[in-house]
Tab-separated table of C-alpha atoms in Angstrom:
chain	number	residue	atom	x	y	z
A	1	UNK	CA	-0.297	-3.437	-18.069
A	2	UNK	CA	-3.930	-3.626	-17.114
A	3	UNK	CA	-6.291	-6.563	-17.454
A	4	UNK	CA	-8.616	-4.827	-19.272
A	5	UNK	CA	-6.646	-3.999	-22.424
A	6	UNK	CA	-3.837	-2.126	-20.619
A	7	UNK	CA	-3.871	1.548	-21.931
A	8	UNK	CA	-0.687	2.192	-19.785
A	9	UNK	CA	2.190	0.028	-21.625
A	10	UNK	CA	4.843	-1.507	-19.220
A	11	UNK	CA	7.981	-0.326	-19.835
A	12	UNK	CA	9.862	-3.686	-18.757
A	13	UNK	CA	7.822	-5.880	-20.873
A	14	UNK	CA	9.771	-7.408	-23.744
A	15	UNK	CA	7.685	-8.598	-26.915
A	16	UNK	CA	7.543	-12.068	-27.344
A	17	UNK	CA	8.026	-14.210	-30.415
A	18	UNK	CA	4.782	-14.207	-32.007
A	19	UNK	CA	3.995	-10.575	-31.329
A	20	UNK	CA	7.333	-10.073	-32.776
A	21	UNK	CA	6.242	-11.880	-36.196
A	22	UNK	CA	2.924	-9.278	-35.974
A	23	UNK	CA	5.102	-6.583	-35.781
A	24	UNK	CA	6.870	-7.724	-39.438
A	25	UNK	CA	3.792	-7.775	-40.938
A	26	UNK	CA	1.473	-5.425	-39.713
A	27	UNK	CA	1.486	-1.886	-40.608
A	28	UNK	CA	3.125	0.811	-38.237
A	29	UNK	CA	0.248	2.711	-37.625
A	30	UNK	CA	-1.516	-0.081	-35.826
A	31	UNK	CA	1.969	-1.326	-34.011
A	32	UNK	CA	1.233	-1.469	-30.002
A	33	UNK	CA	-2.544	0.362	-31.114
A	34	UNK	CA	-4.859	-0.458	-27.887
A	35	UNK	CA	-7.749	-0.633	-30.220
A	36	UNK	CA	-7.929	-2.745	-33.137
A	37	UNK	CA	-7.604	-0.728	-36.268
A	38	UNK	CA	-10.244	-0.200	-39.075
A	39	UNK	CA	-11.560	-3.285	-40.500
A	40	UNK	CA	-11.014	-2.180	-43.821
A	41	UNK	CA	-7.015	-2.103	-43.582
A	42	UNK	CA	-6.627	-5.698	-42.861
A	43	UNK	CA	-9.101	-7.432	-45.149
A	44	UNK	CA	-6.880	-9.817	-46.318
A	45	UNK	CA	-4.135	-9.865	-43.051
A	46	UNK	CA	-4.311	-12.626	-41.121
A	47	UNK	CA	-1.694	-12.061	-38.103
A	48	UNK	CA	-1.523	-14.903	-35.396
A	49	UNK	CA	-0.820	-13.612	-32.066
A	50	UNK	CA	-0.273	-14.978	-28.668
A	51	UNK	CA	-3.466	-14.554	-26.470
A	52	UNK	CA	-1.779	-14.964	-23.052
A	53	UNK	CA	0.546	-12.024	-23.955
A	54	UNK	CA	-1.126	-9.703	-26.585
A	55	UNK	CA	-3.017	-6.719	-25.800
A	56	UNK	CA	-6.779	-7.685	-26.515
A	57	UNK	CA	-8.478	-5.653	-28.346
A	58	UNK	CA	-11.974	-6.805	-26.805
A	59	UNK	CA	-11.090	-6.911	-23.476
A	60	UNK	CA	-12.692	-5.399	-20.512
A	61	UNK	CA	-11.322	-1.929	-19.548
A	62	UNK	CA	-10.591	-2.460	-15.420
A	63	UNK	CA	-11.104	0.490	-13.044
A	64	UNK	CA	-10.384	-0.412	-9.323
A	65	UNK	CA	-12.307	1.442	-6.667
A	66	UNK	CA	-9.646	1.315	-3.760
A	67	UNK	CA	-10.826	2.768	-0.493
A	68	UNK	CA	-10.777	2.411	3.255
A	69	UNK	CA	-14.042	2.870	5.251
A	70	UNK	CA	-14.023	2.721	9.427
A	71	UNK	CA	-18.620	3.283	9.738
A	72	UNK	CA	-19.380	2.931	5.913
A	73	UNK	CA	-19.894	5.623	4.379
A	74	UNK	CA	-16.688	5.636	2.409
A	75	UNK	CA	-17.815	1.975	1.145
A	76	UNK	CA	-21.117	3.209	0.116
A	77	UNK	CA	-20.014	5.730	-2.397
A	78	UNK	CA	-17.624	2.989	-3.455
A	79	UNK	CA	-20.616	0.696	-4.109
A	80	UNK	CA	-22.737	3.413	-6.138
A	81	UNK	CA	-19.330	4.639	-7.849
A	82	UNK	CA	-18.908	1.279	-9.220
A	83	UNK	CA	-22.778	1.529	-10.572
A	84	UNK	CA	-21.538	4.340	-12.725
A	85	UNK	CA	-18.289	2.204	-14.123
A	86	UNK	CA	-20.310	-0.545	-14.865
A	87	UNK	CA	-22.787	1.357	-16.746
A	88	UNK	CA	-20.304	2.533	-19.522
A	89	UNK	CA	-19.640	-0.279	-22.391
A	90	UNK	CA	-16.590	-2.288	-22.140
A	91	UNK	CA	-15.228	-1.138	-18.397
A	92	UNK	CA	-15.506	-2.792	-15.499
A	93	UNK	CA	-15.004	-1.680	-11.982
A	94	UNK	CA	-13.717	-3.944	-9.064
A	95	UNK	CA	-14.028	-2.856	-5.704
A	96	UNK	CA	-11.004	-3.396	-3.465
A	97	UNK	CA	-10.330	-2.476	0.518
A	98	UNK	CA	-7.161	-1.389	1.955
A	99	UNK	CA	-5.879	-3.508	4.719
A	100	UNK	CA	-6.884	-1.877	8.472
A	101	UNK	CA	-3.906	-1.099	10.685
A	102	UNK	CA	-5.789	-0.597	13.767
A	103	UNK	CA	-5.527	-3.364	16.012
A	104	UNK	CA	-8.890	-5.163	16.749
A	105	UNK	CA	-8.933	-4.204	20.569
A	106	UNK	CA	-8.775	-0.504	19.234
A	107	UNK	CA	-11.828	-1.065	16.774
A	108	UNK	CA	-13.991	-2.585	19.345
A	109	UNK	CA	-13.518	0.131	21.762
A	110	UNK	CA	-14.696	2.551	18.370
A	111	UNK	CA	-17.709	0.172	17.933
A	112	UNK	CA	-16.408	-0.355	14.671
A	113	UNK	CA	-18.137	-2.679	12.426
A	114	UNK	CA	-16.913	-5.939	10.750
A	115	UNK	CA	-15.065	-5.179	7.117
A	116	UNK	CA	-17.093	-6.709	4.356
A	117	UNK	CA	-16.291	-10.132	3.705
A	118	UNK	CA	-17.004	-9.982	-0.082
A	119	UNK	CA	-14.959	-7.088	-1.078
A	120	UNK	CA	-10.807	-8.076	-1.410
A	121	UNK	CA	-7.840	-6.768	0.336
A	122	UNK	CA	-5.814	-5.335	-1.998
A	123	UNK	CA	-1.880	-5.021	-2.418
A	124	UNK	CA	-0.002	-2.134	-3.795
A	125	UNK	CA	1.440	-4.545	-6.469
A	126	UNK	CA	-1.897	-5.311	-7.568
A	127	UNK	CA	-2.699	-1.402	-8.776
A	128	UNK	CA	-0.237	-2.522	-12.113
A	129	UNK	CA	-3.194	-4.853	-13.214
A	130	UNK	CA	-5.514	-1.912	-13.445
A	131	UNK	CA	-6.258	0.553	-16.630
A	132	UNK	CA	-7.769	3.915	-13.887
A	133	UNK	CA	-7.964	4.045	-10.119
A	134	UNK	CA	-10.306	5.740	-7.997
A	135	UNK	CA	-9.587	5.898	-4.554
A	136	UNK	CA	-11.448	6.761	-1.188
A	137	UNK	CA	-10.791	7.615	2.307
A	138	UNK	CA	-12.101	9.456	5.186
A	139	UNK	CA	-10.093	12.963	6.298
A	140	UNK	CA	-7.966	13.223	9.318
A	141	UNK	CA	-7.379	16.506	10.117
A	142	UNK	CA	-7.339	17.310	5.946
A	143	UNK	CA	-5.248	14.608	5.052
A	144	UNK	CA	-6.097	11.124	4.068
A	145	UNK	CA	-6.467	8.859	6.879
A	146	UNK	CA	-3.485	6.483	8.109
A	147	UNK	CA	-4.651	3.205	6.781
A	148	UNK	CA	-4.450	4.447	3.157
A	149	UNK	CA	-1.645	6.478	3.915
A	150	UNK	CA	0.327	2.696	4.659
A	151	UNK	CA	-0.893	1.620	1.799
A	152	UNK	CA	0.956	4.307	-0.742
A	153	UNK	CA	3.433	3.933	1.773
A	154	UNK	CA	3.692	0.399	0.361
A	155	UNK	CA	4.114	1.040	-3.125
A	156	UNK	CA	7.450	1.876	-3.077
A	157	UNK	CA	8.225	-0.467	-5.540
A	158	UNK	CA	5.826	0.464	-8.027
A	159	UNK	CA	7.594	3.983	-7.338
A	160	UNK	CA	10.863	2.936	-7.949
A	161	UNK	CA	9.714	1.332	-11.750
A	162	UNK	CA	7.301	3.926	-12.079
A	163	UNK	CA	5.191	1.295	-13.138
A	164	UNK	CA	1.647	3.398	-12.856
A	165	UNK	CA	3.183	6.294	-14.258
A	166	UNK	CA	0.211	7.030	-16.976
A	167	UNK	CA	-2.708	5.570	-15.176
A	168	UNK	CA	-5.331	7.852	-14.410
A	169	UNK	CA	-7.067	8.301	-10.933
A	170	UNK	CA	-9.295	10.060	-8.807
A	171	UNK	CA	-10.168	10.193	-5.546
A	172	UNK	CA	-13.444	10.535	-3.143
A	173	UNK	CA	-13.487	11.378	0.622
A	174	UNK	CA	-15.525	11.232	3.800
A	175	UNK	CA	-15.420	13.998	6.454
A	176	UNK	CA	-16.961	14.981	9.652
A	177	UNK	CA	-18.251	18.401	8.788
A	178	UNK	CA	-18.673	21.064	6.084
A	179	UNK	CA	-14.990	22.796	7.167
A	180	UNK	CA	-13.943	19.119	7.259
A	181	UNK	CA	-12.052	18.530	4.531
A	182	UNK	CA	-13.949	17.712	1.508
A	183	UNK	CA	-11.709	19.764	-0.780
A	184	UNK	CA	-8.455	19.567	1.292
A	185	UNK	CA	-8.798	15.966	1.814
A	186	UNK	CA	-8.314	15.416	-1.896
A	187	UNK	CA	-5.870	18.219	-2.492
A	188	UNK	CA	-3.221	16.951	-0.135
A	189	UNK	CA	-3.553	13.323	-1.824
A	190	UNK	CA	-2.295	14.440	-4.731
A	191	UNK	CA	1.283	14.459	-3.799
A	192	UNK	CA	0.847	10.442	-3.985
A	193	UNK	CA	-0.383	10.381	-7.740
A	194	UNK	CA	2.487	13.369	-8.740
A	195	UNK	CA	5.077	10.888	-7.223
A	196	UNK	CA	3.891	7.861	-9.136
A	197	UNK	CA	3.365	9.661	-12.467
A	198	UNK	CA	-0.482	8.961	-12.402
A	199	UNK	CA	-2.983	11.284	-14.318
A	200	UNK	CA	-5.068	13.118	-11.308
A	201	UNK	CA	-8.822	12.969	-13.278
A	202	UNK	CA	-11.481	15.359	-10.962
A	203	UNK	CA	-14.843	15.822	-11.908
A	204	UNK	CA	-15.140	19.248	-11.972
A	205	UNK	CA	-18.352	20.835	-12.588
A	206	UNK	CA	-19.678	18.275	-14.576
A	207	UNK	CA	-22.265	16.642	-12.079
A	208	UNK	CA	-24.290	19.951	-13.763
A	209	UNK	CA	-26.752	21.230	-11.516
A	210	UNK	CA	-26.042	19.008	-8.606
A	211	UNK	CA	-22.845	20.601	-7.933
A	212	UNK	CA	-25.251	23.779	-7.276
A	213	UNK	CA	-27.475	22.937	-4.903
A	214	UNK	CA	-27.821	24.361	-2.229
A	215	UNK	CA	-31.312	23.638	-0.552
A	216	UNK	CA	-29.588	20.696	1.745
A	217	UNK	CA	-25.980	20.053	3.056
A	218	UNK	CA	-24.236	18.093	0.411
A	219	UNK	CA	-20.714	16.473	0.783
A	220	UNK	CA	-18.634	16.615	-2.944
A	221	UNK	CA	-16.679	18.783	-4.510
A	222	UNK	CA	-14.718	19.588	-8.376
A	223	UNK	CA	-12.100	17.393	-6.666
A	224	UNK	CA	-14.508	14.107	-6.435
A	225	UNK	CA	-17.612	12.947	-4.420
A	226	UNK	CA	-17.940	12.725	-0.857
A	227	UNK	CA	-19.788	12.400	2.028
A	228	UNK	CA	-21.048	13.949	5.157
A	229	UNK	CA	-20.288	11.123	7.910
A	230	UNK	CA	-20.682	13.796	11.260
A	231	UNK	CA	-20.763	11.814	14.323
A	232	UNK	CA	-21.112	8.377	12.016
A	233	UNK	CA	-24.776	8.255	12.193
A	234	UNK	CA	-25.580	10.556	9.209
A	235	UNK	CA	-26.359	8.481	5.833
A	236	UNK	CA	-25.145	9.365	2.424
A	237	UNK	CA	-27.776	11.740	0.688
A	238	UNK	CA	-29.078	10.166	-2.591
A	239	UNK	CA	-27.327	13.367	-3.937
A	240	UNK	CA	-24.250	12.073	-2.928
A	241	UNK	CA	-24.536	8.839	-3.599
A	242	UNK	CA	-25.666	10.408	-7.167
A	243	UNK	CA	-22.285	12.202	-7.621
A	244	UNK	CA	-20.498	9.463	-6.519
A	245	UNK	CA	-22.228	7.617	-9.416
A	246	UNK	CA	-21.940	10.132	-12.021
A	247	UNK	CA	-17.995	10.024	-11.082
A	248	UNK	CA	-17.692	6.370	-11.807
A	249	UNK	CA	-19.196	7.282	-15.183
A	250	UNK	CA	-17.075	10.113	-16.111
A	251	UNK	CA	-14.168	8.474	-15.006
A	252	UNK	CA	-14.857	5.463	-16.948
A	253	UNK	CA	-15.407	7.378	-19.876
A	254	UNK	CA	-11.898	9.050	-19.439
A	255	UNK	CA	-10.369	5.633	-19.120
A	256	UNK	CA	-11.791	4.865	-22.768
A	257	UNK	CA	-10.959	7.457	-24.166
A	258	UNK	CA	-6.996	7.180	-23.319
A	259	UNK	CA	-7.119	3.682	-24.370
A	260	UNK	CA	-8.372	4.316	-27.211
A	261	UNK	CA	-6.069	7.392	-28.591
């Protein structure tokens, strides 16, 4: 289950002896509830409960923002998206990287720069811990690109448990051009979340009138935000970065609201 109050019960996780005493005396209704009933019902329970293995009620929702970025630009909708997560009570977004499978001979003949120190590798086992993903990439050729490609690649056993069947996730991409991708890139991900279960969350239309304009080029789509990288030396508008913002919020927002039904 997640760290932040797991919305998505494990389905291996036996209940251990002091949850098993809460379970005597608590009502039904508020059995396995991922937020704590109303007040008013337990007045006078007192129920003691195992803080290393109950679900807490007050605990930080977790979204992790899990993307590979070769120039940037993937990163710096990841750094704005995780603006809009943190700006919605009681979630919290962490911002993970993919490992690289280029080798570094290969990325100094791109004139690629140095991965940022401060933001974690991440491991495929470690996607369990969270309660929503949101994941980025750059296209190739309409698909996600390689290095995230290995890394669903290497969640097989998270597959085989199903163990983020439930979760909810979105994605945001980085192409080259306007016929790039920016729709296709996302679509063809897809087939990675169906596999493992996961609730695909897209923004739709709900940016508002940002989603309509049309005065300047402007990566995004209903699928998630993007970005328009073209030869790597374009910079995210502050429209995009401004989508990718208002995705972190929405998303967050969906995240609370499954926790809390």
């Amino acid at each position: 289950m997640g760290k932040g109050g797991g919305c998505v019960p494990s389905k291996k996780r036996q209940p251990s002896s002091a949850e098993g005493s809460a379970t005597a005396t608590a009502t039904t209704a508020t059995n396995n509830a991922p937020i704590e009933a109303d007040e008013e019902t337990h007045e006078t329970a007192s129920v003691a409960v195992n803080p290393t293995n109950a679900q807490s009620v007050t605990a930080t929702l977790k979204i992790f923002i899990v993307y590979y970025s070769m120039y940037g630009h993937v990163e710096k909708l990841a750094k704005r998206m995780k603006k809009g997560v943190d700006g919605v009570e009681g979630v919290e977004a962490v911002l993970y990287r993919v490992p690289e499978t280029l080798p570094a001979d290969v990325l100094d003949h791109m004139k690629v720069p140095s991965k940022n120190p401060e933001v974690p590798e991440i491991k495929a086992a470690e996607l369990a811990q969270a309660d929503g993903v949101l994941f980025g990439f750059p296209t190739r050729f309409g698909c996600m690109a390689a290095q995230m490609k290995a890394f669903f690649d290497s969640s097989g056993q998270l597959w085989k448990e199903q163990t983020l069947a439930g979760k909810p996730a979105g994605f945001f991409v980085s192409t080259g051009t306007q016929g790039g991708g920016q729709e296709a890139t996302a679509w063809t991900a897809i087939t990675q979340l169906a596999h493992h279960g996961m609730l695909f969350v897209p923004i739709g239309y709900t940016f508002g009138a940002g989603m309509f304009k049309m005065d300047s080029i402007r990566g995004g789509s209903p699928y998630g935000a993007g970005v328009y990288a073209g030869d790597g030396t374009r910079e995210p508008t502050e429209t995009e970065l401004g989508l990718a913002e208002h995705q972190g919020k929405y998303m967050a927002g969906v995240v609370k609201r499954l926790c809390q039904a």
